[in-house]
Amino acid sequence: MDNNNLFFLYKQNLVESIIQYLSEIKSIELRQAMDIYYQSELADEIEKGKYGIENMDYKYLVQDLIENEPQLFCKSIND
């Protein structure tokens, strides 16, 4: 397995962990957590590898998402 494949799998596992943890701590369905995540700046930053953010712990990233993108949670509640 080459480095590109390993990095892809690592990011995929990170995203899965973020969505799962977000669902748990906000007591929302996985589908809703997935929608929130994929609408976030965090998702874009991880996908593009900005700032090395993909190397941070998923729990920290979820807390950061909640604190810095609260509009995503208001929107999901009203939908």
PDB file of C-alpha atoms in Angstrom:
ATOM      1  CA  MET A   1       0.000   0.000   0.000  1.00  0.00           C
ATOM      2  CA  ASP A   2       1.450   3.366  -0.962  1.00  0.00           C
ATOM      3  CA  ASN A   3       1.432   6.605   1.019  1.00  0.00           C
ATOM      4  CA  ASN A   4      -1.475   8.117  -0.919  1.00  0.00           C
ATOM      5  CA  ASN A   5      -3.709   5.176  -0.089  1.00  0.00           C
ATOM      6  CA  LEU A   6      -2.679   5.259   3.558  1.00  0.00           C
ATOM      7  CA  PHE A   7      -3.378   8.970   3.788  1.00  0.00           C
ATOM      8  CA  PHE A   8      -6.781   8.498   2.125  1.00  0.00           C
ATOM      9  CA  LEU A   9      -7.705   5.756   4.602  1.00  0.00           C
ATOM     10  CA  TYR A  10      -6.483   7.855   7.534  1.00  0.00           C
ATOM     11  CA  LYS A  11      -8.649  10.828   6.467  1.00  0.00           C
ATOM     12  CA  GLN A  12     -11.621   8.548   5.871  1.00  0.00           C
ATOM     13  CA  ASN A  13     -11.300   7.109   9.387  1.00  0.00           C
ATOM     14  CA  LEU A  14     -10.905  10.609  10.826  1.00  0.00           C
ATOM     15  CA  VAL A  15     -14.107  11.784   9.157  1.00  0.00           C
ATOM     16  CA  GLU A  16     -15.987   8.713  10.393  1.00  0.00           C
ATOM     17  CA  SER A  17     -14.751   9.336  13.941  1.00  0.00           C
ATOM     18  CA  ILE A  18     -15.753  12.996  13.784  1.00  0.00           C
ATOM     19  CA  ILE A  19     -19.263  12.201  12.599  1.00  0.00           C
ATOM     20  CA  GLN A  20     -19.735   9.419  15.149  1.00  0.00           C
ATOM     21  CA  TYR A  21     -18.494  11.569  18.045  1.00  0.00           C
ATOM     22  CA  LEU A  22     -20.554  14.564  16.929  1.00  0.00           C
ATOM     23  CA  SER A  23     -23.642  12.358  16.874  1.00  0.00           C
ATOM     24  CA  GLU A  24     -22.899  11.075  20.374  1.00  0.00           C
ATOM     25  CA  ILE A  25     -22.169  14.334  22.155  1.00  0.00           C
ATOM     26  CA  LYS A  26     -24.967  16.326  20.483  1.00  0.00           C
ATOM     27  CA  SER A  27     -27.460  13.424  20.749  1.00  0.00           C
ATOM     28  CA  ILE A  28     -28.383  13.610  17.095  1.00  0.00           C
ATOM     29  CA  GLU A  29     -28.786  10.969  14.403  1.00  0.00           C
ATOM     30  CA  LEU A  30     -25.749   9.970  12.387  1.00  0.00           C
ATOM     31  CA  ARG A  31     -27.354  11.336   9.216  1.00  0.00           C
ATOM     32  CA  GLN A  32     -27.818  14.739  10.825  1.00  0.00           C
ATOM     33  CA  ALA A  33     -24.240  14.718  12.139  1.00  0.00           C
ATOM     34  CA  MET A  34     -23.047  13.836   8.642  1.00  0.00           C
ATOM     35  CA  ASP A  35     -25.010  16.715   7.115  1.00  0.00           C
ATOM     36  CA  ILE A  36     -23.559  19.142   9.662  1.00  0.00           C
ATOM     37  CA  TYR A  37     -20.025  17.922   9.101  1.00  0.00           C
ATOM     38  CA  TYR A  38     -20.149  18.084   5.304  1.00  0.00           C
ATOM     39  CA  GLN A  39     -21.531  21.651   5.417  1.00  0.00           C
ATOM     40  CA  SER A  40     -18.731  22.790   7.698  1.00  0.00           C
ATOM     41  CA  GLU A  41     -15.527  24.674   7.062  1.00  0.00           C
ATOM     42  CA  LEU A  42     -13.838  21.870   8.992  1.00  0.00           C
ATOM     43  CA  ALA A  43     -14.763  19.348   6.287  1.00  0.00           C
ATOM     44  CA  ASP A  44     -13.267  21.607   3.637  1.00  0.00           C
ATOM     45  CA  GLU A  45     -10.088  22.134   5.642  1.00  0.00           C
ATOM     46  CA  ILE A  46      -9.628  18.410   6.216  1.00  0.00           C
ATOM     47  CA  GLU A  47     -10.308  17.581   2.582  1.00  0.00           C
ATOM     48  CA  LYS A  48      -7.777  20.146   1.371  1.00  0.00           C
ATOM     49  CA  GLY A  49      -5.261  19.332   4.088  1.00  0.00           C
ATOM     50  CA  LYS A  50      -5.164  22.939   5.282  1.00  0.00           C
ATOM     51  CA  TYR A  51      -3.077  23.839   8.301  1.00  0.00           C
ATOM     52  CA  GLY A  52      -2.296  20.173   9.014  1.00  0.00           C
ATOM     53  CA  ILE A  53      -5.689  20.020  10.723  1.00  0.00           C
ATOM     54  CA  GLU A  54      -6.164  16.404   9.702  1.00  0.00           C
ATOM     55  CA  ASN A  55      -3.447  15.481  12.188  1.00  0.00           C
ATOM     56  CA  MET A  56      -5.440  16.690  15.188  1.00  0.00           C
ATOM     57  CA  ASP A  57      -7.529  14.514  17.486  1.00  0.00           C
ATOM     58  CA  TYR A  58     -11.102  13.994  16.307  1.00  0.00           C
ATOM     59  CA  LYS A  59     -12.536  14.964  19.709  1.00  0.00           C
ATOM     60  CA  TYR A  60     -10.731  18.296  19.595  1.00  0.00           C
ATOM     61  CA  LEU A  61     -11.941  18.862  16.029  1.00  0.00           C
ATOM     62  CA  VAL A  62     -15.558  18.207  17.035  1.00  0.00           C
ATOM     63  CA  GLN A  63     -15.291  20.676  19.924  1.00  0.00           C
ATOM     64  CA  ASP A  64     -13.785  23.203  17.537  1.00  0.00           C
ATOM     65  CA  LEU A  65     -16.634  22.644  15.083  1.00  0.00           C
ATOM     66  CA  ILE A  66     -19.250  23.169  17.788  1.00  0.00           C
ATOM     67  CA  GLU A  67     -17.584  26.339  19.080  1.00  0.00           C
ATOM     68  CA  ASN A  68     -16.693  27.943  15.757  1.00  0.00           C
ATOM     69  CA  GLU A  69     -19.603  26.960  13.526  1.00  0.00           C
ATOM     70  CA  PRO A  70     -22.698  27.159  15.765  1.00  0.00           C
ATOM     71  CA  GLN A  71     -24.856  28.301  12.845  1.00  0.00           C
ATOM     72  CA  LEU A  72     -24.733  24.770  11.451  1.00  0.00           C
ATOM     73  CA  PHE A  73     -26.491  23.448  14.529  1.00  0.00           C
ATOM     74  CA  CYS A  74     -29.217  26.084  14.508  1.00  0.00           C
ATOM     75  CA  LYS A  75     -29.855  25.406  10.860  1.00  0.00           C
ATOM     76  CA  SER A  76     -30.112  21.648  11.371  1.00  0.00           C
ATOM     77  CA  ILE A  77     -32.585  22.058  14.230  1.00  0.00           C
ATOM     78  CA  ASN A  78     -34.845  24.311  12.153  1.00  0.00           C
ATOM     79  CA  ASP A  79     -34.849  22.040   9.088  1.00  0.00           C
TER      80      ASP A  79
END
